[in-house]
Amino acid sequence: QVQLVESGGGLVQAGGSLKLSCRASGSIFRINAMGWYRQAPGKQRELVATITSGGSTNYADSVKGRFTISRDNAKNTVILQMNSLKPEDTGVYYCKAVMWYDYWGQGTQVTVSS
C-alpha cells in the first residue's frame, strides 16, 4: 500500500512558476512509475507528466518545454516544476503512483490568474 501527499499549490500570475511535490510512503519499492494529472472544473482529468522508476519522462503536449518532472529518491518525493504558467493550467493537480493498482493523492489546487 502507498500513501501520497501533494503540496506546493497556490495562486500565481500568468508567466509565474510553482513547484509541486508528492511524497510517497508505504511500499514505495513496488512503484513502477509516478505521474501528475490535473483536472479543471467541468473537464476530465488529464495526464500532465510521468516518470518511470528508471527515470524516463513523458509530458503532455500542452506542457512540454514549460514543466519538468523529477524525483528526489532520498526523500521519496516526485517534483513537478511548472514554469511560464498560463491560465489554462489552472486546476487540481493529483499525484499518482503506478503499481498493480493506481494510488492517488488528495490533490493540490493550482490557480493561474491573467
Coordinates of N, CA and C in Angstrom, one line a residue:
Q1 N 0.8 -1.2 0.0 CA 0.0 0.0 0.0 C 0.9 1.2 0.0
V2 N 0.4 2.3 -0.7 CA 1.2 3.5 -0.9 C 0.3 4.7 -0.5
Q3 N 0.9 5.6 0.2 CA 0.2 6.9 0.5 C 0.9 8.0 -0.1
L4 N 0.1 8.9 -0.7 CA 0.7 10.0 -1.5 C 0.2 11.3 -0.9
V5 N 1.1 12.3 -0.7 CA 0.7 13.6 -0.2 C 1.3 14.7 -1.1
E6 N 0.4 15.5 -1.7 CA 0.9 16.6 -2.6 C 1.0 17.9 -1.8
S7 N 1.8 18.7 -2.2 CA 1.9 20.1 -1.7 C 2.5 21.0 -2.7
G8 N 2.4 22.3 -2.4 CA 3.0 23.3 -3.3 C 2.1 24.1 -4.2
G9 N 0.8 23.8 -4.2 CA -0.1 24.5 -5.0 C -0.3 25.9 -4.4
G10 N -1.0 26.7 -5.3 CA -1.2 28.1 -4.8 C -1.7 28.9 -6.0
L11 N -1.7 30.2 -5.8 CA -2.2 31.2 -6.7 C -1.0 32.0 -7.3
V12 N -0.9 32.0 -8.6 CA 0.2 32.7 -9.3 C -0.3 33.5 -10.5
Q13 N 0.4 34.5 -10.9 CA 0.1 35.2 -12.1 C 0.6 34.5 -13.3
A14 N 0.0 34.7 -14.5 CA 0.5 34.1 -15.7 C 1.9 34.5 -15.9
G15 N 2.7 33.5 -16.3 CA 4.1 33.7 -16.5 C 4.9 33.3 -15.3
G16 N 4.3 33.1 -14.2 CA 5.0 32.7 -13.0 C 5.3 31.2 -12.9
S17 N 5.8 30.8 -11.7 CA 6.2 29.4 -11.5 C 5.7 28.9 -10.2
L18 N 5.6 27.6 -10.2 CA 5.2 26.8 -9.0 C 6.0 25.5 -9.0
K19 N 6.3 25.0 -7.8 CA 6.9 23.7 -7.7 C 6.0 22.8 -6.8
L20 N 5.4 21.8 -7.4 CA 4.6 20.8 -6.7 C 5.5 19.6 -6.3
S21 N 5.2 19.1 -5.1 CA 5.8 17.9 -4.6 C 4.8 16.9 -4.2
C22 N 5.3 15.6 -4.3 CA 4.4 14.5 -4.0 C 5.3 13.5 -3.2
R23 N 5.0 13.4 -1.9 CA 5.8 12.5 -1.1 C 5.1 11.1 -0.9
A24 N 5.8 10.1 -1.2 CA 5.2 8.7 -1.1 C 5.7 8.0 0.1
S25 N 4.9 7.2 0.7 CA 5.2 6.4 1.8 C 4.5 5.0 1.7
G26 N 5.0 4.1 2.4 CA 4.5 2.7 2.3 C 5.4 1.8 1.5
S27 N 4.8 1.0 0.6 CA 5.5 0.1 -0.2 C 6.1 0.7 -1.4
I28 N 6.9 1.7 -1.2 CA 7.4 2.5 -2.3 C 8.3 1.7 -3.3
F29 N 8.9 0.7 -2.8 CA 9.8 -0.1 -3.6 C 9.0 -0.9 -4.7
R30 N 7.7 -0.9 -4.6 CA 6.9 -1.6 -5.6 C 6.3 -0.6 -6.7
I31 N 6.6 0.7 -6.6 CA 6.1 1.7 -7.5 C 6.9 1.5 -8.9
N32 N 6.1 1.4 -9.9 CA 6.7 1.3 -11.3 C 6.9 2.7 -11.9
A33 N 6.0 3.6 -11.7 CA 6.1 4.9 -12.2 C 5.2 5.9 -11.4
M34 N 5.5 7.2 -11.5 CA 4.8 8.2 -10.9 C 4.3 9.2 -11.9
G35 N 3.1 9.8 -11.7 CA 2.6 10.7 -12.6 C 1.9 11.9 -12.0
W36 N 1.8 13.0 -12.7 CA 1.0 14.1 -12.3 C -0.2 14.3 -13.3
Y37 N -1.4 14.5 -12.7 CA -2.6 14.7 -13.5 C -3.2 16.0 -13.0
R38 N -4.1 16.5 -13.8 CA -4.8 17.7 -13.4 C -6.2 17.7 -13.9
Q39 N -7.1 18.4 -13.2 CA -8.5 18.4 -13.6 C -9.1 19.8 -13.3
A40 N -9.6 20.4 -14.3 CA -10.3 21.7 -14.2 C -11.8 21.4 -14.0
P41 N -12.5 22.4 -13.4 CA -14.0 22.2 -13.2 C -14.7 21.9 -14.6
G42 N -15.5 20.9 -14.6 CA -16.2 20.6 -15.8 C -15.4 19.9 -16.9
K43 N -14.2 19.5 -16.6 CA -13.3 18.8 -17.5 C -12.9 17.5 -17.0
Q44 N -12.4 16.6 -17.9 CA -11.9 15.3 -17.5 C -10.5 15.5 -16.9
R45 N -10.1 14.6 -16.0 CA -8.8 14.6 -15.6 C -7.8 14.2 -16.7
E46 N -6.7 14.9 -16.8 CA -5.8 14.7 -17.9 C -4.4 14.5 -17.4
L47 N -3.6 13.7 -18.1 CA -2.2 13.5 -17.7 C -1.4 14.7 -18.0
V48 N -0.5 15.0 -17.1 CA 0.4 16.1 -17.3 C 1.8 15.6 -17.5
A49 N 2.3 14.7 -16.7 CA 3.7 14.2 -16.9 C 3.8 12.9 -16.1
T50 N 4.8 12.1 -16.5 CA 5.1 10.8 -15.9 C 6.6 10.6 -15.8
I51 N 7.0 9.8 -14.8 CA 8.4 9.4 -14.7 C 8.4 8.0 -14.2
T52 N 9.2 7.2 -14.9 CA 9.3 5.8 -14.5 C 10.3 5.6 -13.5
S53 N 10.4 4.4 -12.9 CA 11.4 4.0 -11.9 C 12.8 4.1 -12.5
G54 N 12.9 4.0 -13.8 CA 14.2 4.2 -14.5 C 14.6 5.6 -14.8
G55 N 13.6 6.5 -14.6 CA 13.9 7.9 -14.9 C 13.4 8.4 -16.2
S56 N 12.8 7.6 -17.0 CA 12.2 8.1 -18.3 C 11.0 9.0 -18.0
T57 N 10.9 10.1 -18.8 CA 9.8 11.0 -18.6 C 9.0 11.2 -19.8
N58 N 7.7 11.6 -19.6 CA 6.8 11.8 -20.7 C 5.9 13.0 -20.3
Y59 N 5.6 13.9 -21.2 CA 4.8 15.1 -21.0 C 3.6 15.2 -21.9
A60 N 2.6 15.8 -21.4 CA 1.5 16.2 -22.3 C 2.0 17.3 -23.3
D61 N 1.5 17.4 -24.5 CA 2.0 18.4 -25.4 C 1.8 19.8 -24.9
S62 N 0.7 20.0 -24.1 CA 0.4 21.3 -23.7 C 1.4 21.9 -22.6
V63 N 2.2 21.0 -22.1 CA 3.1 21.5 -21.0 C 4.6 21.3 -21.4
K64 N 4.9 20.7 -22.6 CA 6.2 20.5 -23.0 C 7.0 21.8 -23.1
G65 N 8.2 21.8 -22.6 CA 9.0 22.9 -22.6 C 8.8 23.9 -21.4
R66 N 7.7 23.7 -20.6 CA 7.4 24.5 -19.5 C 7.4 23.8 -18.2
F67 N 7.1 22.5 -18.2 CA 7.0 21.7 -17.0 C 8.1 20.7 -17.0
T68 N 8.6 20.4 -15.8 CA 9.7 19.3 -15.6 C 9.3 18.4 -14.5
I69 N 9.3 17.1 -14.7 CA 9.0 16.2 -13.6 C 10.4 15.5 -13.3
S70 N 10.6 15.4 -12.0 CA 11.8 14.8 -11.5 C 11.5 14.1 -10.2
R71 N 12.5 13.4 -9.6 CA 12.4 12.7 -8.4 C 13.5 13.0 -7.5
D72 N 13.2 12.9 -6.2 CA 14.2 13.0 -5.1 C 14.2 11.7 -4.3
N73 N 15.0 10.8 -4.7 CA 14.9 9.5 -4.1 C 15.2 9.5 -2.6
A74 N 16.0 10.4 -2.1 CA 16.4 10.5 -0.7 C 15.1 10.8 0.1
K75 N 14.2 11.6 -0.5 CA 13.0 12.0 0.2 C 11.8 11.3 -0.2
N76 N 11.9 10.3 -1.1 CA 10.8 9.6 -1.7 C 9.7 10.5 -2.3
T77 N 10.2 11.5 -3.0 CA 9.4 12.6 -3.5 C 9.5 12.8 -5.0
V78 N 8.4 13.1 -5.6 CA 8.4 13.4 -7.1 C 8.0 14.9 -7.2
I79 N 8.7 15.6 -8.0 CA 8.6 17.0 -8.2 C 8.0 17.4 -9.5
L80 N 7.1 18.3 -9.6 CA 6.7 18.9 -10.8 C 7.0 20.4 -10.8
Q81 N 8.0 20.8 -11.5 CA 8.4 22.2 -11.6 C 7.6 22.8 -12.8
M82 N 6.8 23.8 -12.5 CA 6.0 24.4 -13.5 C 6.4 25.9 -13.8
N83 N 6.8 26.1 -15.0 CA 7.3 27.5 -15.4 C 6.4 28.0 -16.4
S84 N 6.5 29.3 -16.6 CA 5.7 30.0 -17.7 C 4.2 29.6 -17.6
L85 N 3.6 29.7 -16.5 CA 2.3 29.2 -16.3 C 1.3 30.0 -17.0
K86 N 0.2 29.4 -17.5 CA -0.8 30.0 -18.2 C -2.2 29.8 -17.5
P87 N -3.1 30.7 -17.7 CA -4.4 30.5 -17.1 C -5.0 29.1 -17.3
E88 N -4.8 28.5 -18.5 CA -5.3 27.2 -18.8 C -4.7 26.1 -18.0
D89 N -3.6 26.4 -17.3 CA -3.0 25.4 -16.4 C -3.8 25.3 -15.1
T90 N -4.7 26.1 -14.9 CA -5.5 26.1 -13.6 C -6.2 24.8 -13.4
G91 N -6.2 24.2 -12.2 CA -6.9 23.0 -11.9 C -6.4 22.4 -10.6
V92 N -6.9 21.3 -10.3 CA -6.5 20.5 -9.2 C -5.5 19.5 -9.7
Y93 N -4.3 19.5 -9.1 CA -3.2 18.6 -9.6 C -3.1 17.4 -8.6
Y94 N -3.1 16.2 -9.2 CA -3.1 15.0 -8.5 C -1.8 14.2 -8.8
C95 N -1.3 13.6 -7.8 CA -0.1 12.7 -7.9 C -0.7 11.2 -8.0
K96 N -0.1 10.4 -8.8 CA -0.4 9.0 -9.0 C 0.8 8.1 -8.9
A97 N 0.7 7.0 -8.2 CA 1.7 6.0 -8.1 C 1.1 4.8 -8.9
V98 N 1.9 4.3 -9.9 CA 1.5 3.2 -10.7 C 2.1 1.9 -10.2
M99 N 1.3 1.0 -9.8 CA 1.7 -0.3 -9.3 C 0.8 -1.3 -10.0
W100 N 0.5 -2.4 -9.3 CA -0.5 -3.3 -9.8 C -1.9 -2.6 -9.7
Y101 N -1.9 -1.6 -8.9 CA -3.1 -0.8 -8.7 C -2.6 0.7 -8.6
D102 N -3.4 1.6 -9.1 CA -3.1 3.0 -9.1 C -3.5 3.7 -7.8
Y103 N -2.6 4.4 -7.2 CA -2.9 5.1 -5.9 C -2.8 6.6 -6.2
W104 N -3.7 7.3 -5.7 CA -3.8 8.8 -5.9 C -3.7 9.6 -4.6
G105 N -3.1 10.8 -4.8 CA -3.0 11.7 -3.7 C -4.3 12.5 -3.6
Q106 N -4.4 13.4 -2.6 CA -5.6 14.1 -2.4 C -5.8 15.3 -3.3
G107 N -4.7 15.7 -4.0 CA -4.8 16.8 -4.9 C -4.4 18.2 -4.3
T108 N -3.8 19.0 -5.1 CA -3.5 20.4 -4.6 C -3.9 21.4 -5.7
Q109 N -4.5 22.5 -5.3 CA -5.1 23.4 -6.2 C -4.0 24.4 -6.8
V110 N -4.0 24.5 -8.1 CA -3.2 25.5 -8.8 C -4.1 26.4 -9.5
T111 N -3.9 27.7 -9.3 CA -4.7 28.7 -9.9 C -3.8 29.8 -10.5
V112 N -3.9 30.0 -11.8 CA -3.1 30.9 -12.6 C -4.0 32.0 -13.1
S113 N -3.7 33.2 -12.6 CA -4.5 34.4 -13.0 C -3.9 35.1 -14.1
S114 N -4.7 35.8 -14.9 CA -4.2 36.6 -16.0 C -4.0 38.1 -15.6

